[in-house]
mmCIF file of C-alpha atoms in Angstrom:
data_model
loop_
_atom_site.group_PDB
_atom_site.id
_atom_site.type_symbol
_atom_site.label_atom_id
_atom_site.label_comp_id
_atom_site.label_asym_id
_atom_site.label_seq_id
_atom_site.Cartn_x
_atom_site.Cartn_y
_atom_site.Cartn_z
ATOM 1 C CA MET A 131 98.865 117.804 98.647
ATOM 2 C CA SER A 132 100.157 117.789 102.200
ATOM 3 C CA SER A 133 101.476 114.565 103.663
ATOM 4 C CA SER A 134 99.087 112.379 105.573
ATOM 5 C CA GLY A 135 99.284 111.845 109.292
ATOM 6 C CA ASP A 136 99.658 108.076 108.994
ATOM 7 C CA GLY A 137 103.178 108.457 107.545
ATOM 8 C CA LEU A 138 103.064 105.802 104.821
ATOM 9 C CA ALA A 139 106.482 106.717 103.478
ATOM 10 C CA GLY A 140 108.082 106.123 106.869
ATOM 11 C CA ARG A 141 106.581 102.671 107.407
ATOM 12 C CA PRO A 142 108.703 99.501 107.170
ATOM 13 C CA GLY A 143 108.020 96.942 104.474
ATOM 14 C CA HIS A 144 105.805 94.678 106.583
ATOM 15 C CA ALA A 145 103.513 97.624 107.404
ATOM 16 C CA LEU A 146 102.978 98.309 103.689
ATOM 17 C CA VAL A 147 101.633 94.855 102.844
ATOM 18 C CA GLY A 148 98.190 95.610 101.458
ATOM 19 C CA VAL A 149 99.208 99.095 100.328
ATOM 20 C CA VAL A 150 102.046 98.046 98.016
ATOM 21 C CA ARG A 151 101.504 94.865 96.045
ATOM 22 C CA MET A 152 104.381 93.163 94.316
ATOM 23 C CA PRO A 153 103.651 91.059 91.215
ATOM 24 C CA ALA A 154 102.585 87.535 92.086
ATOM 25 C CA ASN A 155 104.562 84.595 90.710
ATOM 26 C CA GLY A 156 101.792 82.022 90.897
ATOM 27 C CA GLY A 157 98.043 81.783 90.439
ATOM 28 C CA SER A 158 95.297 83.547 92.290
ATOM 29 C CA PRO A 159 95.527 83.028 96.090
ATOM 30 C CA VAL A 160 91.725 83.026 96.350
ATOM 31 C CA ARG A 161 91.526 80.207 93.835
ATOM 32 C CA THR A 162 94.238 78.259 95.664
ATOM 33 C CA ILE A 163 92.529 78.583 99.053
ATOM 34 C CA THR A 164 89.129 77.722 97.561
ATOM 35 C CA ARG A 165 90.550 74.598 95.967
ATOM 36 C CA ARG A 166 92.087 73.488 99.263
ATOM 37 C CA VAL A 167 88.885 74.084 101.205
ATOM 38 C CA LEU A 168 87.044 71.932 98.660
ATOM 39 C CA PHE A 169 89.646 69.180 99.145
ATOM 40 C CA ALA A 170 89.096 69.367 102.925
ATOM 41 C CA LEU A 171 85.315 69.166 102.504
ATOM 42 C CA LEU A 172 85.715 66.220 100.155
ATOM 43 C CA ALA A 173 87.841 64.390 102.740
ATOM 44 C CA LEU A 174 85.165 65.082 105.354
ATOM 45 C CA VAL A 175 82.363 63.801 103.129
ATOM 46 C CA VAL A 176 84.285 60.636 102.250
ATOM 47 C CA THR A 177 84.942 59.950 105.939
ATOM 48 C CA VAL A 178 81.267 60.449 106.856
ATOM 49 C CA VAL A 179 80.173 58.056 104.115
ATOM 50 C CA ILE A 180 82.678 55.393 105.210
ATOM 51 C CA VAL A 181 81.712 55.626 108.892
ATOM 52 C CA TYR A 182 77.966 55.686 108.135
ATOM 53 C CA ALA A 183 78.265 52.622 105.885
ATOM 54 C CA ASP A 184 79.866 50.668 108.771
ATOM 55 C CA ARG A 185 78.061 52.434 111.653
ATOM 56 C CA GLY A 186 77.398 49.115 113.330
ATOM 57 C CA GLY A 187 81.105 48.711 113.959
ATOM 58 C CA TYR A 188 81.267 51.814 116.198
ATOM 59 C CA ARG A 189 80.156 52.346 119.765
ATOM 60 C CA ASP A 190 78.994 55.563 121.346
ATOM 61 C CA SER A 191 79.772 55.532 125.061
ATOM 62 C CA ASN A 192 77.095 58.183 125.632
ATOM 63 C CA GLY A 193 74.440 56.644 123.383
ATOM 64 C CA VAL A 194 71.563 54.325 124.058
ATOM 65 C CA ALA A 195 72.470 50.651 124.180
ATOM 66 C CA GLY A 196 71.491 48.723 121.094
ATOM 67 C CA HIS A 197 71.259 51.779 118.862
ATOM 68 C CA GLY A 198 73.784 52.391 116.100
ATOM 69 C CA LEU A 199 75.250 55.728 115.090
ATOM 70 C CA SER A 200 73.016 58.303 113.426
ATOM 71 C CA LEU A 201 74.116 60.442 110.485
ATOM 72 C CA ILE A 202 74.797 63.304 112.870
ATOM 73 C CA ASP A 203 76.949 60.980 114.996
ATOM 74 C CA CYS A 204 78.917 60.003 111.890
ATOM 75 C CA VAL A 205 79.494 63.636 110.929
ATOM 76 C CA TYR A 206 80.538 64.387 114.507
ATOM 77 C CA TYR A 207 82.972 61.455 114.580
ATOM 78 C CA ALA A 208 84.416 62.398 111.195
ATOM 79 C CA LEU A 209 85.053 65.988 112.343
ATOM 80 C CA VAL A 210 86.701 65.120 115.657
ATOM 81 C CA SER A 211 88.698 62.359 114.002
ATOM 82 C CA LEU A 212 89.996 64.425 111.038
ATOM 83 C CA THR A 213 90.881 67.386 113.243
ATOM 84 C CA ALA A 214 92.694 65.016 115.664
ATOM 85 C CA THR A 215 90.516 66.208 118.546
ATOM 86 C CA GLY A 216 89.654 62.665 119.624
ATOM 87 C CA TYR A 217 87.187 62.918 122.508
ATOM 88 C CA GLY A 218 86.963 59.126 122.686
ATOM 89 C CA ASP A 219 83.175 58.978 123.083
ATOM 90 C CA ILE A 220 82.724 57.243 119.715
ATOM 91 C CA VAL A 221 85.240 54.507 118.933
ATOM 92 C CA PRO A 222 85.542 51.640 116.423
ATOM 93 C CA VAL A 223 84.991 48.340 118.153
ATOM 94 C CA THR A 224 85.023 45.747 115.354
ATOM 95 C CA GLU A 225 88.133 44.634 113.510
ATOM 96 C CA ALA A 226 86.696 45.786 110.172
ATOM 97 C CA ALA A 227 85.993 49.306 111.513
ATOM 98 C CA ARG A 228 89.461 49.551 113.038
ATOM 99 C CA LEU A 229 91.061 48.335 109.791
ATOM 100 C CA VAL A 230 89.164 51.024 107.851
ATOM 101 C CA ASN A 231 90.406 53.609 110.366
ATOM 102 C CA ILE A 232 93.984 52.480 109.846
ATOM 103 C CA LEU A 233 93.929 52.277 106.034
ATOM 104 C CA VAL A 234 91.473 55.033 105.082
ATOM 105 C CA ILE A 235 90.515 57.473 107.823
ATOM 106 C CA THR A 236 94.064 58.009 109.133
ATOM 107 C CA PRO A 237 95.400 59.021 105.654
ATOM 108 C CA LEU A 238 92.342 61.272 105.248
ATOM 109 C CA ARG A 239 93.126 62.837 108.623
ATOM 110 C CA VAL A 240 96.695 63.558 107.513
ATOM 111 C CA LEU A 241 95.420 65.033 104.205
ATOM 112 C CA PHE A 242 92.861 67.164 106.060
ATOM 113 C CA LEU A 243 95.485 68.593 108.422
ATOM 114 C CA ILE A 244 97.947 69.232 105.598
ATOM 115 C CA VAL A 245 95.312 71.184 103.656
ATOM 116 C CA LEU A 246 94.262 73.367 106.600
ATOM 117 C CA ILE A 247 97.672 73.906 108.209
ATOM 118 C CA GLY A 248 99.388 74.227 104.824
ATOM 119 C CA THR A 249 96.969 76.938 103.732
ATOM 120 C CA THR A 250 97.513 78.887 106.954
ATOM 121 C CA LEU A 251 101.277 78.611 106.676
ATOM 122 C CA GLU A 252 101.174 79.628 103.021
ATOM 123 C CA VAL A 253 99.171 82.761 103.834
ATOM 124 C CA LEU A 254 101.674 83.713 106.545
ATOM 125 C CA THR A 255 104.616 82.869 104.293
ATOM 126 C CA GLU A 256 103.157 84.912 101.428
ATOM 127 C CA ARG A 257 102.763 87.910 103.742
ATOM 128 C CA SER A 258 106.397 87.577 104.840
ATOM 129 C CA ARG A 259 107.478 87.157 101.212
ATOM 130 C CA GLN A 260 105.550 90.274 100.211
ATOM 131 C CA SER A 261 107.134 92.208 103.092
ATOM 132 C CA PHE A 262 110.627 91.163 102.007
ATOM 133 C CA LYS A 263 109.971 91.944 98.341
ATOM 134 C CA ILE A 264 108.531 95.360 99.216
ATOM 135 C CA GLN A 265 111.537 96.238 101.381
ATOM 136 C CA ARG A 266 113.984 95.119 98.686
ATOM 137 C CA TRP A 267 112.068 96.946 95.956
ATOM 138 C CA ARG A 268 111.983 100.208 97.931
ATOM 139 C CA SER A 269 115.728 100.082 98.457
ATOM 140 C CA LYS A 270 116.502 99.496 94.769
ATOM 141 C CA VAL A 271 113.781 101.248 92.771
ATOM 142 C CA ARG A 272 114.911 104.249 90.731
ATOM 143 C CA ASP A 273 114.590 105.605 87.187
ATOM 144 C CA HIS A 274 111.185 103.959 86.907
ATOM 145 C CA VAL A 275 107.846 105.205 85.592
ATOM 146 C CA VAL A 276 104.915 105.929 87.888
ATOM 147 C CA VAL A 277 101.444 105.826 86.333
ATOM 148 C CA VAL A 278 98.768 107.571 88.404
ATOM 149 C CA GLY A 279 95.368 106.265 87.342
ATOM 150 C CA TYR A 280 94.852 102.903 85.664
ATOM 151 C CA GLY A 281 91.735 103.618 83.661
ATOM 152 C CA THR A 282 91.510 103.560 79.875
ATOM 153 C CA LYS A 283 94.266 106.161 79.416
ATOM 154 C CA GLY A 284 96.531 104.663 82.055
ATOM 155 C CA ARG A 285 96.249 101.179 80.594
ATOM 156 C CA ALA A 286 97.027 102.466 77.116
ATOM 157 C CA ALA A 287 100.080 104.317 78.489
ATOM 158 C CA VAL A 288 101.323 101.158 80.201
ATOM 159 C CA ALA A 289 100.754 99.092 77.049
ATOM 160 C CA THR A 290 102.850 101.592 75.100
ATOM 161 C CA LEU A 291 105.637 101.517 77.684
ATOM 162 C CA LEU A 292 105.722 97.725 77.618
ATOM 163 C CA GLY A 293 105.699 97.800 73.817
ATOM 164 C CA GLU A 294 108.756 100.069 73.896
ATOM 165 C CA GLY A 295 110.673 97.558 75.985
ATOM 166 C CA VAL A 296 110.175 98.897 79.508
ATOM 167 C CA GLU A 297 110.279 96.046 82.018
ATOM 168 C CA PRO A 298 107.040 95.509 83.989
ATOM 169 C CA GLY A 299 109.011 95.784 87.234
ATOM 170 C CA GLN A 300 109.985 99.342 86.246
ATOM 171 C CA ILE A 301 106.358 100.507 86.143
ATOM 172 C CA VAL A 302 104.423 101.419 89.283
ATOM 173 C CA VAL A 303 100.662 101.972 89.160
ATOM 174 C CA VAL A 304 98.884 104.169 91.715
ATOM 175 C CA ASP A 305 95.113 103.791 91.943
ATOM 176 C CA MET A 306 92.340 103.470 94.505
ATOM 177 C CA THR A 307 90.042 100.939 92.814
ATOM 178 C CA LYS A 308 90.545 97.246 93.436
ATOM 179 C CA PRO A 309 89.711 96.021 89.888
ATOM 180 C CA ALA A 310 92.229 98.443 88.384
ATOM 181 C CA LEU A 311 94.946 97.378 90.825
ATOM 182 C CA GLU A 312 94.253 93.694 90.198
ATOM 183 C CA ALA A 313 94.427 94.246 86.441
ATOM 184 C CA ALA A 314 97.764 96.047 86.807
ATOM 185 C CA SER A 315 99.138 93.348 89.098
ATOM 186 C CA ALA A 316 98.091 90.672 86.594
ATOM 187 C CA ARG A 317 100.403 92.348 84.061
ATOM 188 C CA GLY A 318 103.344 92.045 86.447
ATOM 189 C CA LEU A 319 103.297 95.677 87.594
ATOM 190 C CA VAL A 320 103.982 96.956 91.096
ATOM 191 C CA THR A 321 100.841 98.603 92.494
ATOM 192 C CA VAL A 322 100.241 101.115 95.272
ATOM 193 C CA THR A 323 96.795 101.601 96.772
ATOM 194 C CA GLY A 324 95.905 105.234 97.446
ATOM 195 C CA SER A 325 95.196 108.647 95.995
ATOM 196 C CA GLY A 326 97.837 110.302 93.836
ATOM 197 C CA THR A 327 97.001 113.648 95.454
ATOM 198 C CA ARG A 328 98.670 112.482 98.692
ATOM 199 C CA SER A 329 102.398 113.017 98.905
ATOM 200 C CA ASP A 330 102.841 109.982 101.174
ATOM 201 C CA VAL A 331 101.297 107.690 98.559
ATOM 202 C CA LEU A 332 103.539 109.097 95.831
ATOM 203 C CA ARG A 333 106.586 108.702 98.084
ATOM 204 C CA VAL A 334 105.723 105.040 98.607
ATOM 205 C CA ALA A 335 105.454 104.697 94.806
ATOM 206 C CA GLY A 336 109.005 106.075 94.539
ATOM 207 C CA VAL A 337 108.121 109.311 92.738
ATOM 208 C CA PRO A 338 111.186 111.169 94.144
ATOM 209 C CA LYS A 339 113.408 108.626 92.327
ATOM 210 C CA ALA A 340 111.261 108.198 89.205
ATOM 211 C CA ARG A 341 112.408 109.319 85.769
ATOM 212 C CA ALA A 342 108.852 109.961 84.607
ATOM 213 C CA VAL A 343 105.339 110.271 86.000
ATOM 214 C CA VAL A 344 102.276 109.665 83.825
ATOM 215 C CA ILE A 345 99.165 111.295 85.274
ATOM 216 C CA ALA A 346 96.047 109.783 83.732
ATOM 217 C CA THR A 347 93.271 110.626 86.182
ATOM 218 C CA ASN A 348 89.624 110.915 85.195
ATOM 219 C CA ARG A 349 89.205 114.517 86.429
ATOM 220 C CA ASP A 350 91.163 117.611 85.417
ATOM 221 C CA ASP A 351 91.118 119.121 88.919
ATOM 222 C CA THR A 352 92.563 115.886 90.305
ATOM 223 C CA ALA A 353 95.252 115.981 87.613
ATOM 224 C CA VAL A 354 96.262 119.476 88.746
ATOM 225 C CA LEU A 355 96.630 118.376 92.379
ATOM 226 C CA VAL A 356 98.597 115.257 91.428
ATOM 227 C CA THR A 357 100.880 117.320 89.194
ATOM 228 C CA LEU A 358 101.583 119.845 91.953
ATOM 229 C CA THR A 359 102.338 117.059 94.438
ATOM 230 C CA ALA A 360 104.524 115.088 92.026
ATOM 231 C CA ARG A 361 106.487 118.166 90.946
ATOM 232 C CA GLU A 362 107.178 119.064 94.561
ATOM 233 C CA LEU A 363 108.517 115.562 95.257
ATOM 234 C CA ALA A 364 110.428 115.139 91.986
ATOM 235 C CA PRO A 365 111.695 118.452 90.548
ATOM 236 C CA LYS A 366 113.637 116.693 87.775
ATOM 237 C CA ALA A 367 111.153 113.988 86.769
ATOM 238 C CA HIS A 368 109.403 114.225 83.411
ATOM 239 C CA LEU A 369 105.700 114.794 84.084
ATOM 240 C CA VAL A 370 103.207 113.857 81.376
ATOM 241 C CA VAL A 371 99.577 114.718 82.100
ATOM 242 C CA SER A 372 96.324 113.935 80.336
ATOM 243 C CA VAL A 373 93.441 116.408 80.594
ATOM 244 C CA ARG A 374 89.980 116.357 79.108
ATOM 245 C CA GLU A 375 89.546 120.070 78.372
ATOM 246 C CA ALA A 376 92.016 122.305 76.516
ATOM 247 C CA GLU A 377 91.174 125.272 78.750
ATOM 248 C CA ASN A 378 92.902 123.509 81.644
ATOM 249 C CA GLU A 379 96.168 122.972 79.787
ATOM 250 C CA HIS A 380 97.747 126.206 81.073
ATOM 251 C CA LEU A 381 96.926 125.193 84.674
ATOM 252 C CA LEU A 382 98.851 121.960 84.214
ATOM 253 C CA ARG A 383 101.782 123.828 82.651
ATOM 254 C CA GLN A 384 101.863 126.225 85.593
ATOM 255 C CA SER A 385 101.643 123.282 87.997
ATOM 256 C CA GLY A 386 104.827 121.778 86.573
ATOM 257 C CA ALA A 387 103.736 119.468 83.754
ATOM 258 C CA ASP A 388 106.340 118.984 81.024
ATOM 259 C CA GLN A 389 103.811 117.714 78.514
ATOM 260 C CA VAL A 390 100.032 117.954 78.442
ATOM 261 C CA VAL A 391 97.877 115.762 76.230
ATOM 262 C CA VAL A 392 94.336 117.035 75.640
ATOM 263 C CA SER A 393 92.475 113.765 75.211
ATOM 264 C CA SER A 394 89.075 115.152 74.173
ATOM 265 C CA GLU A 395 90.450 117.453 71.436
ATOM 266 C CA THR A 396 92.840 114.805 70.097
ATOM 267 C CA ALA A 397 90.035 112.255 69.855
ATOM 268 C CA GLY A 398 87.723 114.865 68.359
ATOM 269 C CA ARG A 399 90.204 115.788 65.633
ATOM 270 C CA LEU A 400 90.641 112.146 64.690
ATOM 271 C CA LEU A 401 86.879 111.663 64.568
ATOM 272 C CA GLY A 402 86.491 114.684 62.326
ATOM 273 C CA MET A 403 89.292 113.593 60.004
ATOM 274 C CA ALA A 404 87.837 110.092 59.793
ATOM 275 C CA THR A 405 84.724 111.426 58.082
ATOM 276 C CA SER A 406 86.671 112.816 55.130
ATOM 277 C CA THR A 407 90.159 111.268 55.166
ATOM 278 C CA PRO A 408 89.891 107.907 56.953
ATOM 279 C CA SER A 409 93.215 106.747 55.507
ATOM 280 C CA VAL A 410 94.997 109.591 57.342
ATOM 281 C CA VAL A 411 93.456 108.458 60.614
ATOM 282 C CA ALA A 412 94.491 104.882 59.889
ATOM 283 C CA MET A 413 98.073 106.028 59.316
ATOM 284 C CA VAL A 414 98.096 108.084 62.525
ATOM 285 C CA GLU A 415 96.795 105.104 64.502
ATOM 286 C CA ASP A 416 99.467 102.924 62.900
ATOM 287 C CA LEU A 417 102.193 105.375 63.940
ATOM 288 C CA LEU A 418 100.834 105.449 67.484
ATOM 289 C CA THR A 419 100.801 101.651 67.765
ATOM 290 C CA PRO A 420 104.284 100.577 68.882
ATOM 291 C CA ASP A 421 104.061 96.841 68.195
ATOM 292 C CA VAL A 422 102.902 96.595 64.564
ATOM 293 C CA GLY A 423 103.397 98.369 61.250
ATOM 294 C CA LEU A 424 105.108 101.761 61.489
ATOM 295 C CA ALA A 425 105.985 103.620 64.665
ATOM 296 C CA ILE A 426 107.517 106.949 65.646
ATOM 297 C CA ALA A 427 110.797 106.374 67.476
ATOM 298 C CA GLU A 428 113.814 108.314 68.687
ATOM 299 C CA ARG A 429 117.464 107.374 68.337
ATOM 300 C CA GLU A 430 120.939 108.796 68.792
ATOM 301 C CA VAL A 431 122.813 110.303 65.857
ATOM 302 C CA GLU A 432 125.542 108.122 64.376
ATOM 303 C CA ASP A 433 129.045 109.530 63.847
ATOM 304 C CA GLY A 434 128.755 109.368 60.063
ATOM 305 C CA GLU A 435 125.554 111.438 60.122
ATOM 306 C CA VAL A 436 127.019 114.491 61.911
ATOM 307 C CA GLY A 437 127.124 117.519 59.611
ATOM 308 C CA GLY A 438 124.667 116.099 57.122
ATOM 309 C CA SER A 439 121.040 116.972 56.525
ATOM 310 C CA PRO A 440 118.347 114.837 58.204
ATOM 311 C CA ARG A 441 116.389 114.991 54.938
ATOM 312 C CA HIS A 442 119.060 112.934 53.158
ATOM 313 C CA LEU A 443 119.100 109.978 55.530
ATOM 314 C CA SER A 444 117.611 106.595 54.670
ATOM 315 C CA ASP A 445 115.248 106.956 57.638
ATOM 316 C CA ILE A 446 112.194 109.198 57.388
ATOM 317 C CA VAL A 447 113.195 111.876 59.902
ATOM 318 C CA LEU A 448 110.420 114.006 61.396
ATOM 319 C CA GLY A 449 112.479 116.179 63.719
ATOM 320 C CA VAL A 450 115.727 116.768 65.579
ATOM 321 C CA VAL A 451 115.939 116.932 69.377
ATOM 322 C CA ARG A 452 118.766 119.255 70.458
ATOM 323 C CA ASN A 453 119.428 120.102 74.105
ATOM 324 C CA GLY A 454 115.928 118.995 75.011
ATOM 325 C CA THR A 455 114.243 121.110 72.317
ATOM 326 C CA LEU A 456 112.425 119.545 69.358
ATOM 327 C CA TYR A 457 112.942 121.121 65.915
ATOM 328 C CA ARG A 458 110.833 119.953 63.004
ATOM 329 C CA VAL A 459 112.776 118.675 60.025
ATOM 330 C CA ASP A 460 111.855 121.806 58.025
ATOM 331 C CA ALA A 461 113.148 124.196 60.712
ATOM 332 C CA PRO A 462 116.391 126.117 59.997
ATOM 333 C CA GLU A 463 117.960 124.687 63.171
ATOM 334 C CA ALA A 464 117.571 121.183 61.712
ATOM 335 C CA ASP A 465 119.439 121.862 58.460
ATOM 336 C CA ALA A 466 122.599 120.187 59.767
ATOM 337 C CA ILE A 467 122.898 117.396 62.325
ATOM 338 C CA GLU A 468 125.153 118.153 65.299
ATOM 339 C CA THR A 469 126.920 115.888 67.771
ATOM 340 C CA GLY A 470 124.613 114.979 70.630
ATOM 341 C CA ASP A 471 121.417 115.399 68.605
ATOM 342 C CA ARG A 472 118.677 112.785 68.664
ATOM 343 C CA LEU A 473 116.522 111.995 65.646
ATOM 344 C CA LEU A 474 112.773 111.543 65.686
ATOM 345 C CA TYR A 475 112.033 109.155 62.832
ATOM 346 C CA VAL A 476 109.588 106.606 61.427
ATOM 347 C CA LYS A 477 110.670 103.016 61.852
ATOM 348 C CA LYS A 478 109.154 99.764 60.685
ATOM 349 C CA VAL A 479 108.178 97.458 63.530
ATOM 350 C CA THR A 480 108.831 93.757 63.089
ATOM 351 C CA PRO A 481 106.316 91.702 65.100
ATOM 352 C CA ALA A 482 107.893 89.375 67.615
#
């Protein structure tokens, strides 16, 4: 929970390249570099074939008189020619060989250099671009959502956030595994490499300025440490934590969690209900899916609804949120709607 000695939070943007990853705008850099290397190899092979086919038109100043170029000599000439090294030991001597050098090998040399130098410059430019984007993001990020752990639960939480209209740039994923970070980055999310138990990592993720933190780690003890660290950094942020065992719920509450979701018991109840009342489970799953069918949503009270009963509205109201406290629709406090209340209701989702 204590801050690390390397001081991640105090580093400038260029020092965080590799720790923070901004969403990429183009394709995979590995695929791009691989494609360019293949182009360079193709140019080399074409040059070797051309020189070998006309090897009699070249002279090796260090070779044996009367002997033409070998395949190795052709590969050597192609390499030094395409890389513009030009030792001058092997040269074209016939007009045909020189014409081929002018019309074919020189354009191949230019292509070869563009591929190699262009790839190097692009890598350096991408690093500078990432540094600039990280610095700009750190200066502007606030009221975002930090998701610690991008496993099954974390991915489902992110999918729900995106389904509710949260912009991908307003979600930051913290994880230590490369496949998880790559999957999050592919969805346009900002990612931070590191453990959520370290305060420096959470500072880099902008937890002190976040409106909510979703803690979806695989271990309950890790969830407790992350919750303690996040609550210390962000006293006002809304902390939602997933735990596997119900007996650990009180530890998360004491650590500062606003809401605790017991994943094993929730899944177990649904499994049990599915054996006798599968239609109930289907309805619950429908309500929990934000992009199709029915969904549970929250909205502000309209002026014409103040003073009335939530049971008499056209919407199916499940509860009333007043001053941060949820009252079920059958509670006495929810008999009359007051100004400033928010309604928890069932809405029909229209697919995009």
